[in-house]
Structure formats: C-alpha cells, structure tokens
Coordinates of C-alpha atoms and ligand atoms in Angstrom, one line a residue:
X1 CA 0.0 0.0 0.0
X2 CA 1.5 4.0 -0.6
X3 CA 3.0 5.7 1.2
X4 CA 1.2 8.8 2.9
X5 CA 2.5 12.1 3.0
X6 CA 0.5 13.4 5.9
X7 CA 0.2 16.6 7.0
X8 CA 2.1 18.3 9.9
X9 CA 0.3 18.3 13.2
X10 CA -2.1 19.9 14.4
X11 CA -4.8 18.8 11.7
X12 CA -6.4 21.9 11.5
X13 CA -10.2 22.0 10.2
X14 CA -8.8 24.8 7.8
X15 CA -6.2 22.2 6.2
X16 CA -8.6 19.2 5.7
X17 CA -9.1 19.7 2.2
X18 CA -5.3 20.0 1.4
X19 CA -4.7 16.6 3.1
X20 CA -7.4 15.1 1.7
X21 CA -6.1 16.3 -2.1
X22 CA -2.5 15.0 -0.7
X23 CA -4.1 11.5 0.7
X24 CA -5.5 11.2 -2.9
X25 CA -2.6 11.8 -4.8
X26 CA -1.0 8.8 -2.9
X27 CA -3.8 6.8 -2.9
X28 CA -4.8 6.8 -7.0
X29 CA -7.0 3.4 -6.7
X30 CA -9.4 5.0 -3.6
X31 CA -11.1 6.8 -6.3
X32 CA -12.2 3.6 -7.3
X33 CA -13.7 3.7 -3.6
X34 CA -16.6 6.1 -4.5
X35 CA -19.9 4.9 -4.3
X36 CA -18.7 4.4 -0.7
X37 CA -19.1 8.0 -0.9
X38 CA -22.3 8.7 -2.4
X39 CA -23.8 6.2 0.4
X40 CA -22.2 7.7 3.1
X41 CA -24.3 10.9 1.9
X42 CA -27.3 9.0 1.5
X43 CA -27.5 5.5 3.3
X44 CA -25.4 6.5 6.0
X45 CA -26.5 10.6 6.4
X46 CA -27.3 10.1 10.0
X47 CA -23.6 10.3 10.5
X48 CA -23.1 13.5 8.8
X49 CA -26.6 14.9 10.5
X50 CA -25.7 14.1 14.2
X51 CA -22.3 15.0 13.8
X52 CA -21.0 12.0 15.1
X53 CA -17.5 10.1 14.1
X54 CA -17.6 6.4 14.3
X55 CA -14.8 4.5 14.5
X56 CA -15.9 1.2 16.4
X57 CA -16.7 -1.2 13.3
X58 CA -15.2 -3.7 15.2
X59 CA -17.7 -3.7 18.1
X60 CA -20.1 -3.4 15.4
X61 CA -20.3 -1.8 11.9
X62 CA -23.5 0.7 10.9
X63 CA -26.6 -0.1 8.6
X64 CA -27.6 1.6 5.3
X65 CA -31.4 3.2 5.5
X66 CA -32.4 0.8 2.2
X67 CA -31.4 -2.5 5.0
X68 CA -34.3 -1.2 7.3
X69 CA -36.9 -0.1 4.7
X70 CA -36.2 -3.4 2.6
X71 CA -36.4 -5.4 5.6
X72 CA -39.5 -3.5 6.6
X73 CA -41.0 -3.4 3.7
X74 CA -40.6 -7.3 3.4
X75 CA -42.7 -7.5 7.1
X76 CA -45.4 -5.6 5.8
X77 CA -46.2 -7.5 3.3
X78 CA -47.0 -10.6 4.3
X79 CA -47.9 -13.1 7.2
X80 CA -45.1 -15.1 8.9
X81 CA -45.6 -17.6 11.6
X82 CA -43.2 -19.5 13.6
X83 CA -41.2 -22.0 11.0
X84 CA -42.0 -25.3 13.5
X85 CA -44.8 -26.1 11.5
X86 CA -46.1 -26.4 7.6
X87 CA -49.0 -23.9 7.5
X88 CA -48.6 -21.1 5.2
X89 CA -47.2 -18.8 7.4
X90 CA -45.0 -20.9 8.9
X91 CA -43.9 -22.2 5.5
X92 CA -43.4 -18.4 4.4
X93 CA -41.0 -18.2 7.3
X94 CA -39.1 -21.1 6.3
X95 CA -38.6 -20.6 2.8
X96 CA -37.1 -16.9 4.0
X97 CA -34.6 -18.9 6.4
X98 CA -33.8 -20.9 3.9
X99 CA -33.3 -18.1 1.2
X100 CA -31.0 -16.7 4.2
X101 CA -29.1 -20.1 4.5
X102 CA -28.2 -20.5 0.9
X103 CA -27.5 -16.8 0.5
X104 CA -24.6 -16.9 3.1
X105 CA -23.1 -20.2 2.1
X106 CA -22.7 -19.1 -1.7
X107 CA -21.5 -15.4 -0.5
X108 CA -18.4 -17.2 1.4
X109 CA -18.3 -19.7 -1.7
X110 CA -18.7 -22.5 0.7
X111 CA -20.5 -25.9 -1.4
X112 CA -23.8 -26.9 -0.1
X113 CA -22.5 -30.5 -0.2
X114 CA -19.7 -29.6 1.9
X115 CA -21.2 -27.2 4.2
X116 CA -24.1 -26.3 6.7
X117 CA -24.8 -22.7 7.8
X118 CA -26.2 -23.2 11.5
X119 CA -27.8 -19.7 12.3
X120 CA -27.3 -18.5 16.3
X121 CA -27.8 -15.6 18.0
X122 CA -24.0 -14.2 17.8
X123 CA -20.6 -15.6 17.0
X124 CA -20.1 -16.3 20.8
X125 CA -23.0 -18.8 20.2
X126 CA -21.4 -20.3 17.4
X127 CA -18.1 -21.0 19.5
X128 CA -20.3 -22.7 22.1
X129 CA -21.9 -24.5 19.7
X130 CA -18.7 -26.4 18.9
X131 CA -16.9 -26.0 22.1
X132 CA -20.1 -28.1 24.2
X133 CA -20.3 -30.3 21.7
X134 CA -16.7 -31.2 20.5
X135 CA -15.7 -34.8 21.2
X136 CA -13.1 -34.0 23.5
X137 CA -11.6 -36.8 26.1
X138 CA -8.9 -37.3 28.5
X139 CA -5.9 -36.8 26.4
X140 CA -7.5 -35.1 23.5
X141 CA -6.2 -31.4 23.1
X142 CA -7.7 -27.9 22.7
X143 CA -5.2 -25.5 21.4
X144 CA -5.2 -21.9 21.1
X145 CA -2.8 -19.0 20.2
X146 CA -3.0 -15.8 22.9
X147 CA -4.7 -13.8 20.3
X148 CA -8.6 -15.0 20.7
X149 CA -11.2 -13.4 22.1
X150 CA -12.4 -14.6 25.4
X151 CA -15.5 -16.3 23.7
X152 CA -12.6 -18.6 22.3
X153 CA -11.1 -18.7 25.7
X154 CA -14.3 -20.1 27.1
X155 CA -13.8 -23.5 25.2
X156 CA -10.9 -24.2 26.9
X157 CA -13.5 -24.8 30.0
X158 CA -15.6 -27.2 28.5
X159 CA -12.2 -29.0 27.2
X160 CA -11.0 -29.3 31.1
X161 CA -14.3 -30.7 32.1
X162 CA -13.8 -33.9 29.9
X163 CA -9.9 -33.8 30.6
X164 CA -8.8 -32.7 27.7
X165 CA -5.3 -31.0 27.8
X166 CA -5.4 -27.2 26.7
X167 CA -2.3 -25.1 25.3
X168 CA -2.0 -21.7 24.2
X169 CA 0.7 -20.3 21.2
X170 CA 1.9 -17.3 22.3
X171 CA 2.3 -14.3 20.4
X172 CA 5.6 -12.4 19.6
X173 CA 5.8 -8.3 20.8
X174 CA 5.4 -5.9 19.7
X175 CA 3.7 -7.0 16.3
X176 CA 1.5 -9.1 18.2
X177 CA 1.9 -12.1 15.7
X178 CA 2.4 -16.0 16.1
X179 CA 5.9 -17.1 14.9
X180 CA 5.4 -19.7 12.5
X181 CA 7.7 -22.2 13.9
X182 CA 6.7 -22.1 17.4
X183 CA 3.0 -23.2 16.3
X184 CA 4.1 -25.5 13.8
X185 CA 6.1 -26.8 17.2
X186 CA 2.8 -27.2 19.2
X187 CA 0.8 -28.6 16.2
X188 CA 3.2 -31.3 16.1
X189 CA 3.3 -31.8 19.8
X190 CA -0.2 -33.9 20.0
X191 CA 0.1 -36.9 17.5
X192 CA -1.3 -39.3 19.5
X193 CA -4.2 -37.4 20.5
X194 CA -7.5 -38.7 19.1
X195 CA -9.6 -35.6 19.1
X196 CA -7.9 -32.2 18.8
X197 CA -8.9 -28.6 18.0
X198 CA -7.0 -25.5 16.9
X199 CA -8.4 -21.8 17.3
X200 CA -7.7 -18.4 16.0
X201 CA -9.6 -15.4 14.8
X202 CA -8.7 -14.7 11.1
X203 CA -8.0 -11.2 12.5
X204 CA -7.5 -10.3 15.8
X205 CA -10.2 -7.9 17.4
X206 CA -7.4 -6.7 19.4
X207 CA -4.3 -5.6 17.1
X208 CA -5.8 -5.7 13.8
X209 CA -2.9 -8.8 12.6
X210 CA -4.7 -10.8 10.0
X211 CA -2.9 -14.4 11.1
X212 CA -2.8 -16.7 7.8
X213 CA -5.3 -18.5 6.4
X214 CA -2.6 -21.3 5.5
X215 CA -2.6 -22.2 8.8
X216 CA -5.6 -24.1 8.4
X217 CA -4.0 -26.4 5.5
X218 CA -0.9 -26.6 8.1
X219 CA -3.2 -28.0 11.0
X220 CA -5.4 -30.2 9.3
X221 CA -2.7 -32.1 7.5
X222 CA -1.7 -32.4 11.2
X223 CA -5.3 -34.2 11.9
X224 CA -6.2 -31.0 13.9
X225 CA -10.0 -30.0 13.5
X226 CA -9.6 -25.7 13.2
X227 CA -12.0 -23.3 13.9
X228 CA -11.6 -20.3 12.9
X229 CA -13.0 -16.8 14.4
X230 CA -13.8 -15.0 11.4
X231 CA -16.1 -12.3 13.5
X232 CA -13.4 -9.4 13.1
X233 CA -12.2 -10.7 9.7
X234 CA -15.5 -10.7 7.4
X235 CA -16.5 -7.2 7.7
X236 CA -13.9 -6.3 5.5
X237 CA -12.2 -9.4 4.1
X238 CA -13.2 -11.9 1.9
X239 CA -13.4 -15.6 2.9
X240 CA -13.9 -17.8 0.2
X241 CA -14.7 -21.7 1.6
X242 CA -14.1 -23.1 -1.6
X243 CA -10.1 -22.3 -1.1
X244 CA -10.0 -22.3 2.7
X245 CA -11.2 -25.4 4.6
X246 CA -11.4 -24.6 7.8
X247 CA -14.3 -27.2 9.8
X248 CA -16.2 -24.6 12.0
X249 CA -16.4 -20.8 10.8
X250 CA -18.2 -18.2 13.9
X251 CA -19.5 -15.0 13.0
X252 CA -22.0 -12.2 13.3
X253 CA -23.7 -10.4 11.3
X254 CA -24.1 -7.0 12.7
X255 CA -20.4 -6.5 12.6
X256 CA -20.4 -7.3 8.7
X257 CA -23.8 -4.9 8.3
X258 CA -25.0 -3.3 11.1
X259 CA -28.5 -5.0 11.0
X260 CA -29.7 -7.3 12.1
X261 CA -28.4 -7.8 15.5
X262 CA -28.8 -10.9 17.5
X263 CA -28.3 -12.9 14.2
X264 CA -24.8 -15.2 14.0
X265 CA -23.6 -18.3 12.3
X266 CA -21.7 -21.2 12.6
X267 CA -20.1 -22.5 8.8
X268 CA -19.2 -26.1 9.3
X269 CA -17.6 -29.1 7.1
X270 CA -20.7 -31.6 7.3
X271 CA -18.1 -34.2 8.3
X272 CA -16.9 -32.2 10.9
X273 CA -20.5 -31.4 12.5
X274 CA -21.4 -35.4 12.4
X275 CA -18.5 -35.8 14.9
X276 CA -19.6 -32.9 17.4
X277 CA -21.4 -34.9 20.4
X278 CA -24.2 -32.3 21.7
X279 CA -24.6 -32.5 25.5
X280 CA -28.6 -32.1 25.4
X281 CA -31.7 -31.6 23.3
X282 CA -34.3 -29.2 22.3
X283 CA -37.0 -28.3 20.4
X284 CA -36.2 -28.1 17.2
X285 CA -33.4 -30.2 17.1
X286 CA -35.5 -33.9 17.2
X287 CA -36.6 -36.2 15.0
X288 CA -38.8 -37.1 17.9
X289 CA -38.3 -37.3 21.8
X290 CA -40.7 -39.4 24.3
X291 CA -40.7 -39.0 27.9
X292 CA -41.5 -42.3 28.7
X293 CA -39.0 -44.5 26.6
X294 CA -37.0 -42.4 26.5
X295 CA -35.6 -42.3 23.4
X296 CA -34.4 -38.9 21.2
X297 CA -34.1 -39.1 17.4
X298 CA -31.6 -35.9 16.6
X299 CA -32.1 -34.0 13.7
X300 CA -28.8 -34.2 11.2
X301 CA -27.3 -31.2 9.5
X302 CA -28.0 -27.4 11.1
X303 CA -31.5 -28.6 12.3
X304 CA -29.5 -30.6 14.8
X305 CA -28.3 -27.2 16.3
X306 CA -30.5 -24.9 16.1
X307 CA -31.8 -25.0 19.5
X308 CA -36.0 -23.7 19.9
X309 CA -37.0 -20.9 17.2
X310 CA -34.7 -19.4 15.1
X311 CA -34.7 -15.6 14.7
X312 CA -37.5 -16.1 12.0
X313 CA -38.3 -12.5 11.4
X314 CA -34.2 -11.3 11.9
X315 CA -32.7 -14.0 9.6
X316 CA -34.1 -12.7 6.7
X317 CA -32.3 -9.3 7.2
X318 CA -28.9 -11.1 7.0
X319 CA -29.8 -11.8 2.7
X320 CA -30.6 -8.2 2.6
X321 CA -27.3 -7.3 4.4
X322 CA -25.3 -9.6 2.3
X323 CA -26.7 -8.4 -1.1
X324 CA -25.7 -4.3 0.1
X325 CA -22.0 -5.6 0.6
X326 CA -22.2 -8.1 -2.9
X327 CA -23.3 -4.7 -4.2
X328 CA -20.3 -2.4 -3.0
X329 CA -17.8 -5.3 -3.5
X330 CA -16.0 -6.8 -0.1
X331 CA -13.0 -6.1 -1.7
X332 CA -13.9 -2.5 -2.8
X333 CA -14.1 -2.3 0.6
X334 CA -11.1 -3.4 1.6
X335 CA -9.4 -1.5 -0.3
X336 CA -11.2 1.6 1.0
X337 CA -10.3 0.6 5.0
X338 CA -6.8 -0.1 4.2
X339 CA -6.1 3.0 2.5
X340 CA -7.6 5.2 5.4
X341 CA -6.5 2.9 8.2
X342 CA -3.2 3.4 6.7
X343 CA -3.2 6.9 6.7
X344 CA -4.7 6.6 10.0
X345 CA -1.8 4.4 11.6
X346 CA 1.0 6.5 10.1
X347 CA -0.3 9.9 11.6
X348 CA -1.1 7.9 14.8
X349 CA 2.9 7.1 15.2
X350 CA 4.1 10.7 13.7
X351 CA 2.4 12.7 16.0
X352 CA 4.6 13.6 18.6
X353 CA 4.8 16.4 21.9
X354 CA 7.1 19.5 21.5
X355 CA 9.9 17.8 22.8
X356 CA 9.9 15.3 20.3
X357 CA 8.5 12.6 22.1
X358 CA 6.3 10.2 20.5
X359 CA 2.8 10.6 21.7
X360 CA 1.0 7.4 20.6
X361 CA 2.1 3.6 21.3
X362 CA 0.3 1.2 18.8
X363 CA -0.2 -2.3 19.9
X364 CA 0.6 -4.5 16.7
X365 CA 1.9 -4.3 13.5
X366 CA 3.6 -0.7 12.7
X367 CA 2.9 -0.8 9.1
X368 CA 0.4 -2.1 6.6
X369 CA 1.4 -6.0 6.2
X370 CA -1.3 -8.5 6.7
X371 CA -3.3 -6.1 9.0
X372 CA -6.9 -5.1 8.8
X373 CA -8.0 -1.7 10.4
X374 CA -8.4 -2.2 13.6
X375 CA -5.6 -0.2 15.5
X376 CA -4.7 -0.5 19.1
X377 CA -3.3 2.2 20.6
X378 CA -2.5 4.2 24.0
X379 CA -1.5 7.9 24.0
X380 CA 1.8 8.5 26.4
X381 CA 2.8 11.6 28.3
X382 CA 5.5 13.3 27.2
X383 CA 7.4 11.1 30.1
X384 CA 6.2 8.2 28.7
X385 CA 3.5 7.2 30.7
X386 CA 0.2 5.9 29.4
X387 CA -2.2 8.5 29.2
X388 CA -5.6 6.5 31.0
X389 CA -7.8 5.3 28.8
X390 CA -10.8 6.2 30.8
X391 CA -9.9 9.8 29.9
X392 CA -9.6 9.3 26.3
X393 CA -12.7 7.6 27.0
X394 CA -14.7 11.2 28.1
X395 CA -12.6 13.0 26.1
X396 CA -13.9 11.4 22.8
X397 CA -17.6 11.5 24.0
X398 CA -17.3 14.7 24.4
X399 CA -16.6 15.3 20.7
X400 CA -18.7 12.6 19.5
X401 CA -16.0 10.4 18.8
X402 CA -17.0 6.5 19.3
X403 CA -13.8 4.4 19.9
X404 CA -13.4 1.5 21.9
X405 CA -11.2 1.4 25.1
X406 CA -10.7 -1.6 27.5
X407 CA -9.0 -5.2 26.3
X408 CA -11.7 -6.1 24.2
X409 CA -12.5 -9.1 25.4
X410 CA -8.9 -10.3 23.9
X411 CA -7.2 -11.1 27.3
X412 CA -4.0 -12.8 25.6
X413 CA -3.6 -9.6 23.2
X414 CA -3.5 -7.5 25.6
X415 CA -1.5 -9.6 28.3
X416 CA 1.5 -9.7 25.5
X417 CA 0.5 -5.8 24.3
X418 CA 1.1 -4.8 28.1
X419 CA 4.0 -7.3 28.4
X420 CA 2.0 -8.8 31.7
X421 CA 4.3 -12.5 32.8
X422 CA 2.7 -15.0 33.9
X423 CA 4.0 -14.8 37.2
X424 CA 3.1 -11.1 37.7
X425 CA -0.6 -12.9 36.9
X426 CA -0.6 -16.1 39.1
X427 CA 0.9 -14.0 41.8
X428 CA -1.7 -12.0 42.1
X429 CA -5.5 -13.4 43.7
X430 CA -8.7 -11.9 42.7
X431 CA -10.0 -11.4 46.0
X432 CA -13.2 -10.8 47.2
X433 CA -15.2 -7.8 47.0
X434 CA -12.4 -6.7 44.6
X435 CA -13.3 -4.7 41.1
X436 CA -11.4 -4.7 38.3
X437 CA -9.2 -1.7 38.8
X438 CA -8.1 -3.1 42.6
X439 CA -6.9 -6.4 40.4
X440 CA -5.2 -3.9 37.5
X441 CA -3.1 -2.2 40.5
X442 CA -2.2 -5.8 42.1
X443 CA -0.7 -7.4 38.9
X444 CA 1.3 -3.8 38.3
X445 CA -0.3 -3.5 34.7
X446 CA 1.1 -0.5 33.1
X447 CA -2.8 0.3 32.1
X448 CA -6.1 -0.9 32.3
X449 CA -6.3 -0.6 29.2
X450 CA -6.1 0.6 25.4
X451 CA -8.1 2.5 22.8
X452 CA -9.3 0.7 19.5
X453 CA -10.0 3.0 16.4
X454 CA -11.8 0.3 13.9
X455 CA -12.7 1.4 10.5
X456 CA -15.4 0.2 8.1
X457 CA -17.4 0.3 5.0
X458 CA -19.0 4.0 5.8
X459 CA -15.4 5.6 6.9
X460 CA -14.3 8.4 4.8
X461 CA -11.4 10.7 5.0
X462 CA -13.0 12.7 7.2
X463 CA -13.6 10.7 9.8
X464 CA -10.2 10.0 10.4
X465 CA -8.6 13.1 9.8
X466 CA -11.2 14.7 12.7
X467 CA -10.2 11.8 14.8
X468 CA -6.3 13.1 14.1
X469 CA -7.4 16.8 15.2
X470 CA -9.2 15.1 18.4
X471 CA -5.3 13.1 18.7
X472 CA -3.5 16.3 18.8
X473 CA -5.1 17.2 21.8
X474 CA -3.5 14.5 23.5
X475 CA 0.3 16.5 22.6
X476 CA 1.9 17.6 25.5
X477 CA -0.6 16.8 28.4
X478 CA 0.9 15.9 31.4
X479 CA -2.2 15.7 34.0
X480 CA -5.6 13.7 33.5
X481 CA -8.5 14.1 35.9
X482 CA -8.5 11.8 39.4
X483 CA -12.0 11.1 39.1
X484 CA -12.5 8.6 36.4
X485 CA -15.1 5.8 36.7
X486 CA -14.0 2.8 38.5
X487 CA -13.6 0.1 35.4
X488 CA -16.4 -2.8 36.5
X489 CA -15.6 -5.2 33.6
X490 CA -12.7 -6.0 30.9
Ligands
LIG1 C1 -12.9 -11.7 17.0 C2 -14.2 -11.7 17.7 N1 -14.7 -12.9 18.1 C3 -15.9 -13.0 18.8 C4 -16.6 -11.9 19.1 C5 -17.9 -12.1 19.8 O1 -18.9 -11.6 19.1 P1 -20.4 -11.5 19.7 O2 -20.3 -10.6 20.9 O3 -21.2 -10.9 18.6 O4 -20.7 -12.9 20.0 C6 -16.1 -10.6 18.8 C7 -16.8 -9.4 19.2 O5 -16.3 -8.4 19.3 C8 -14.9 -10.6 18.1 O6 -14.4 -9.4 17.7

C-alpha cells in the first residue's frame, strides 16, 4: 500500500481539504472507492446529521437506511408464523430462512455439499456450539494462540471438564503475531491425541494482525480439527470456503452490516459437525423425543443445532445485508479501510509532543502488512507514561468520537500488548469484593487498558482526519483528571 505524506500536526479543520487532495494523490485506486461516498451521503446521512464520528466497526459496523426499509418493507407485506410447522405462514417463514441459508453459504463460496450454515444468536453462540459439543476426552487437546477473544477462551472450560489438555501459542511483541515455527512446534506436539482442536480469529479484534489462512491447510494435515473466528475478519475481508477449509467458521452479522443484531452463524464441514457430540436436546433439534422410553431421534445437519425458534423474522435481514455488501464489492471495501487505516496508523505514530517525544504507542503491527483496520493504541505523556484510557474515554464523547477502550474481550492480546508475565498474573488473587481496577493495581499492569479506532465500510477521510485533530489534543498533556469511573468489567 502508498505511502502517505501526511500533513504536519495539528490537523487543523482549515487544512482538511489539502490533506485530503494530498491523501488522494498517494492513494490513485481510492477513487475507485466512490460509491462508498455517495452512500455515506445517502444511506449512512445520520452520520453526517448528528455530527458523530464512528470509528468502532469492530464492536459493530453501521446499517444503510435501504437494509431497514427493505427489511421492513418485506414485514409488511406478508404473514409469517413461527417456521416449526407447515401452514402457510409458517412455510413463508421457512422458505425466507432458507433463502437466508443459501444466501450466506454461496457469498463465502462454501458448497452446499460440503457445508451447513447453523444460524445463532451471535458468534459467541457459534463457538459454544462447537466448544459443548466437540468430542473431547482425556488426552484429546484444545489449542489456542493468545490472540482470541475470550469467547474462544471459554472453550478451553468445556475441554478441562472432559480432561482434555489445553495449550496456548503465544504471540511475539510488539507486532503481536504467532511465529510460525513455534506453532508448527505445538501442532506437532499432539500426535497421539485422538480428538484435537485448533483456534484463532482470522483477525484479531485486538491488534488488527490478520494471522494466515494457510494455517488451516498446516493444522489439518496435522489431523487438527480448526475453527476459525472470522467475526473481526469478514466485515472487511473476503473468505472464500471453496479455497480455505477450515471445519467450523463463527461470526455475526451485525459486525459485517450493522442489522440485524442478535443474528450469527456457525459454517461447518458436514463431516466435521457429524463428529460434534451435543450434551442435550431441544425443540427443534429432534426427530422425535418421548418421555417415557425415552428415546431422542436428533435432527442431522444445522437442524441438529439450532436449538428452539430461530430468529425467524431477523434472519431474513442477513440476505438483505449480504446483497448491500455483494453490491459495493468486499474487496472494494477493503481496499477503502486499508487505504484510510493506513493513513490513519501512520499519523497515529508521527504525532509527537514538543519535545519530540512520541505521543502514541500502537499495539501490533507498525505498518500495513497483513493487518486489517483495527488499531490498538494508548497515548503516552510526554514522560512516557500511558495517558488512562478512561480519559480518552470522556474525552472522545465529548466530541462525539466513538472508539473502543478496555481489552476487548482479547485477554492474551492485551497480556503480550502490556507485556504482563505469567507470574506477575498467578501472583496475584482476585479477591473478594475486589473490582477490576483493585486487580489492574495488584498485577502492576502498566494500564487498564487501550483505545481501538476500527474502521469500516461507511469511513471516509474525514472521519479519520477529525479523529487526528481530536489526537493532537493529547500532545503535551501531562495531568488527567482523578475522578474517572472505576472500570467494572474488561
Ligand atoms: C474476533 C471476535 N470474536 C468473537 C466476538 C464475539 O462476538 P459476539 O459478541 O457478537 O458474540 C467478537 C466481538 O467483538 C470478536 O471481535
């Protein structure tokens, strides 16, 4: 990707235009970007209208207007009942789902014959979906690298329960990446393991570091079932099933299109889903059930795990969402958030306080190899202390700047990010009656956190320019308020 040349600091409203000509000039193909433009006028106004920068795709990207009024339009006109049962509501309900099922297997090019889209409420229900139900047994092995989010994490619980052993691959600082060899290394370490599963997010919620896709090729040849956590990855990356075989896929849709939320899925090899062992039934999931026999029939396929009444009504929302991407092109907007997240990561590192200091430390890769735009980041004092986050926090709001601070939910990220040992961690007990901020001071962490700028399909240049002028704010400040909130959760 080009080289910026940014402008000097302070990002002046005045000079916007100027950079903007300047970010053009280096940046040719983002003209090719443009209809992102037109719909950021049009589907995405409210932006514009409430004054409001948002730069927190990763929690959740934003909806075009046409999303709500198709979906709307699609209510009003005409009868749906719940899909358990064949009269003509119900069966108008069910040919939607179905329509919604098909839609997302042949957007991530993944066959019919080799794969079922299970719909749940989120990605996190997707990852329990496999983690409860994976055949795991003394011996067996969950593995997982330190960059996951703690919805990945949580597997390694249900692994323990049946005795499995669990492993994590760390990561390297400060890119925040898995060194090849070392996983290779634990891949290799589990041959005689019967069952064994690998997990990673395609792209880590945390850093941004899109980890390869190879990897999956790498661990199945090693007789390693992967999952991978495409939840951060697919708002603004392709995945295409038909070259990449991983066995179980979790996402959700709100973070590829904003609406609907409370709508996820699991994309799993068929094979791989006959071996997942499910530690109950439901409705919905039988053949038939009796009470007195009993016996239970399970469903094969995604019926098998689709536990009670799908999102009937929601699902349908999730064709409608895919067809606005298929219409701007994933990789049209790709191209768009790696151009401005570039610009966006440079500036970030340039700005600096009069002494020369730098002002910003980013968490992760420094420059624009096989990273998505997601940056992690903590402003520092000129003497090199991190500026709190809970202050950047207020400080944002009060320009209506939406960023993320915290850890994200990406404990191992940030453990590495924050170079927190293991022993400064098992040293330290939460107690009792604790909160969050009396652990943070136990362990010594250098902060309680970081601040995530994520980009997505309705960023435009001005967004992150005003979130530079917000930056500069940040140069020389040497005092932040005592009275932040207490931090209650990570
Ligand atoms: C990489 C990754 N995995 C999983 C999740 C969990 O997603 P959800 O809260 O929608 O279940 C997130 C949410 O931020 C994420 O970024």
């Amino acid at each position: 990707m080009a080289t910026t040349l940014l402008q000097p600091a302070p990002f002046a409203a005045a000079d916007r235009a100027e950079a903007e000509r300047t970010f053009l000039s280096a940046n040719p193909a983002f003209r090719h970007t443009a209809l992102l433009d037109e719909l950021r006028a049009t589907e995405y106004r409210r932006l514009e209208e409430r004054g409001e920068i948002y730069l927190d795709y990763t929690g959740g990207s934003l909806y075009a207007e046409s999303q709500l009024e198709e979906h709307l339009g699609m209510l009003r006109e005409a009868v749906y009942g719940n899909p358990h049962s064949v009269n003509p509501t119900s069966s108008a309900a069910t040919a939607l789902v179905e329509r919604a099922r098909a839609a997302v297997l042949r957007y991530f090019d993944a066959p019919e014959s080799e794969y079922a889209c299970i719909f749940t409420p989120n990605a996190t229900g997707a990852l329990r979906l496999v983690g409860e139900a994976y055949p795991f047994g003394p011996h067996d092995r969950f593995l997982a690298t330190f960059d996951n989010h703690n919805s990945v994490n949580g597997i390694r619980e249900f692994a323990r329960a049946k005795r499995a052993r669990t492993a994590y691959v760390p990561l390297r600082a400060p890119d925040l990446r898995v060194d090849d060899g070392v996983l290779e290394r634990h891949l290799d370490d589990a041959a005689t393991a019967r069952n064994k599963l690998f997990a990673y997010p395609a792209q880590s919620n945390f850093s941004g570091v899109k980890h390869p896709l190879e990897w999956i090729a790498l661990a199945r040849e090693r007789g390693w079932d992967v999952l991978v956590d495409c939840a951060a990855f697919v708002p603004t990356s392709r995945l295409d099933l038909s070259l990449h075989k991983p066995d179980f896929v979790a996402m959700s849709f709100y973070k590829m299109f904003g609406y609907p939320t409370g709508v996820g899925a699991l994309l799993a090899r068929r094979e791989a889903l006959a071996r997942l062992r499910r530690p109950w039934f439901s409705g919905g999931t039988v053949v038939t059930a009796n009470v007195q026999g009993d016996l239970v029939v399970p469903l094969s396929g995604h019926a098998r795990f689709e536990d009670g009444t799908v999102n009937y009504l929601g699902i349908p929302a999730v064709e409608i969402g895919l067809r606005h991407i298929e219409r701007i092109g994933i990789d049209t907007i790709s191209h768009r958030v790696g151009a401005l997240g570039s610009w966006l990561l440079e500036a970030l590192q340039q700005l600096r306080h009069s002494d020369g200091s730098p002002a910003v430390r980013i968490y992760g890769p420094a420059t624009w190899h096989r990273r998505g735009a997601t940056i992690a980041f903590n402003f520092l004092a000129p003497d090199g202390r991190v500026v709190d986050e809970r202050f950047v926090d207020a400080l944002a709001a009060a320009h209506d700047i939406s960023v993320r601070t915290g850890c994200f939910c990406n404990s191992g990220a940030g453990e590495t990010a924050f170079s927190i040992s293991k022993d400064m961690l098992t040293r330290a007990e939460f107690a009792d009656g604790m909160i969050l901020d009396d652990y943070i001071r136990l362990v010594g962490m250098p902060t309680g956190g970081a601040v995530r700028a994520s980009l997505g399909l309705a960023t435009n240049f001005a967004d992150v320019y005003r979130f530079m002028s917000f930056a500069t704010e940040f140069r020389d400040l040497t005092e932040v308020p005592a009275d932040l909130p207490p931090r209650l959760a990570c």
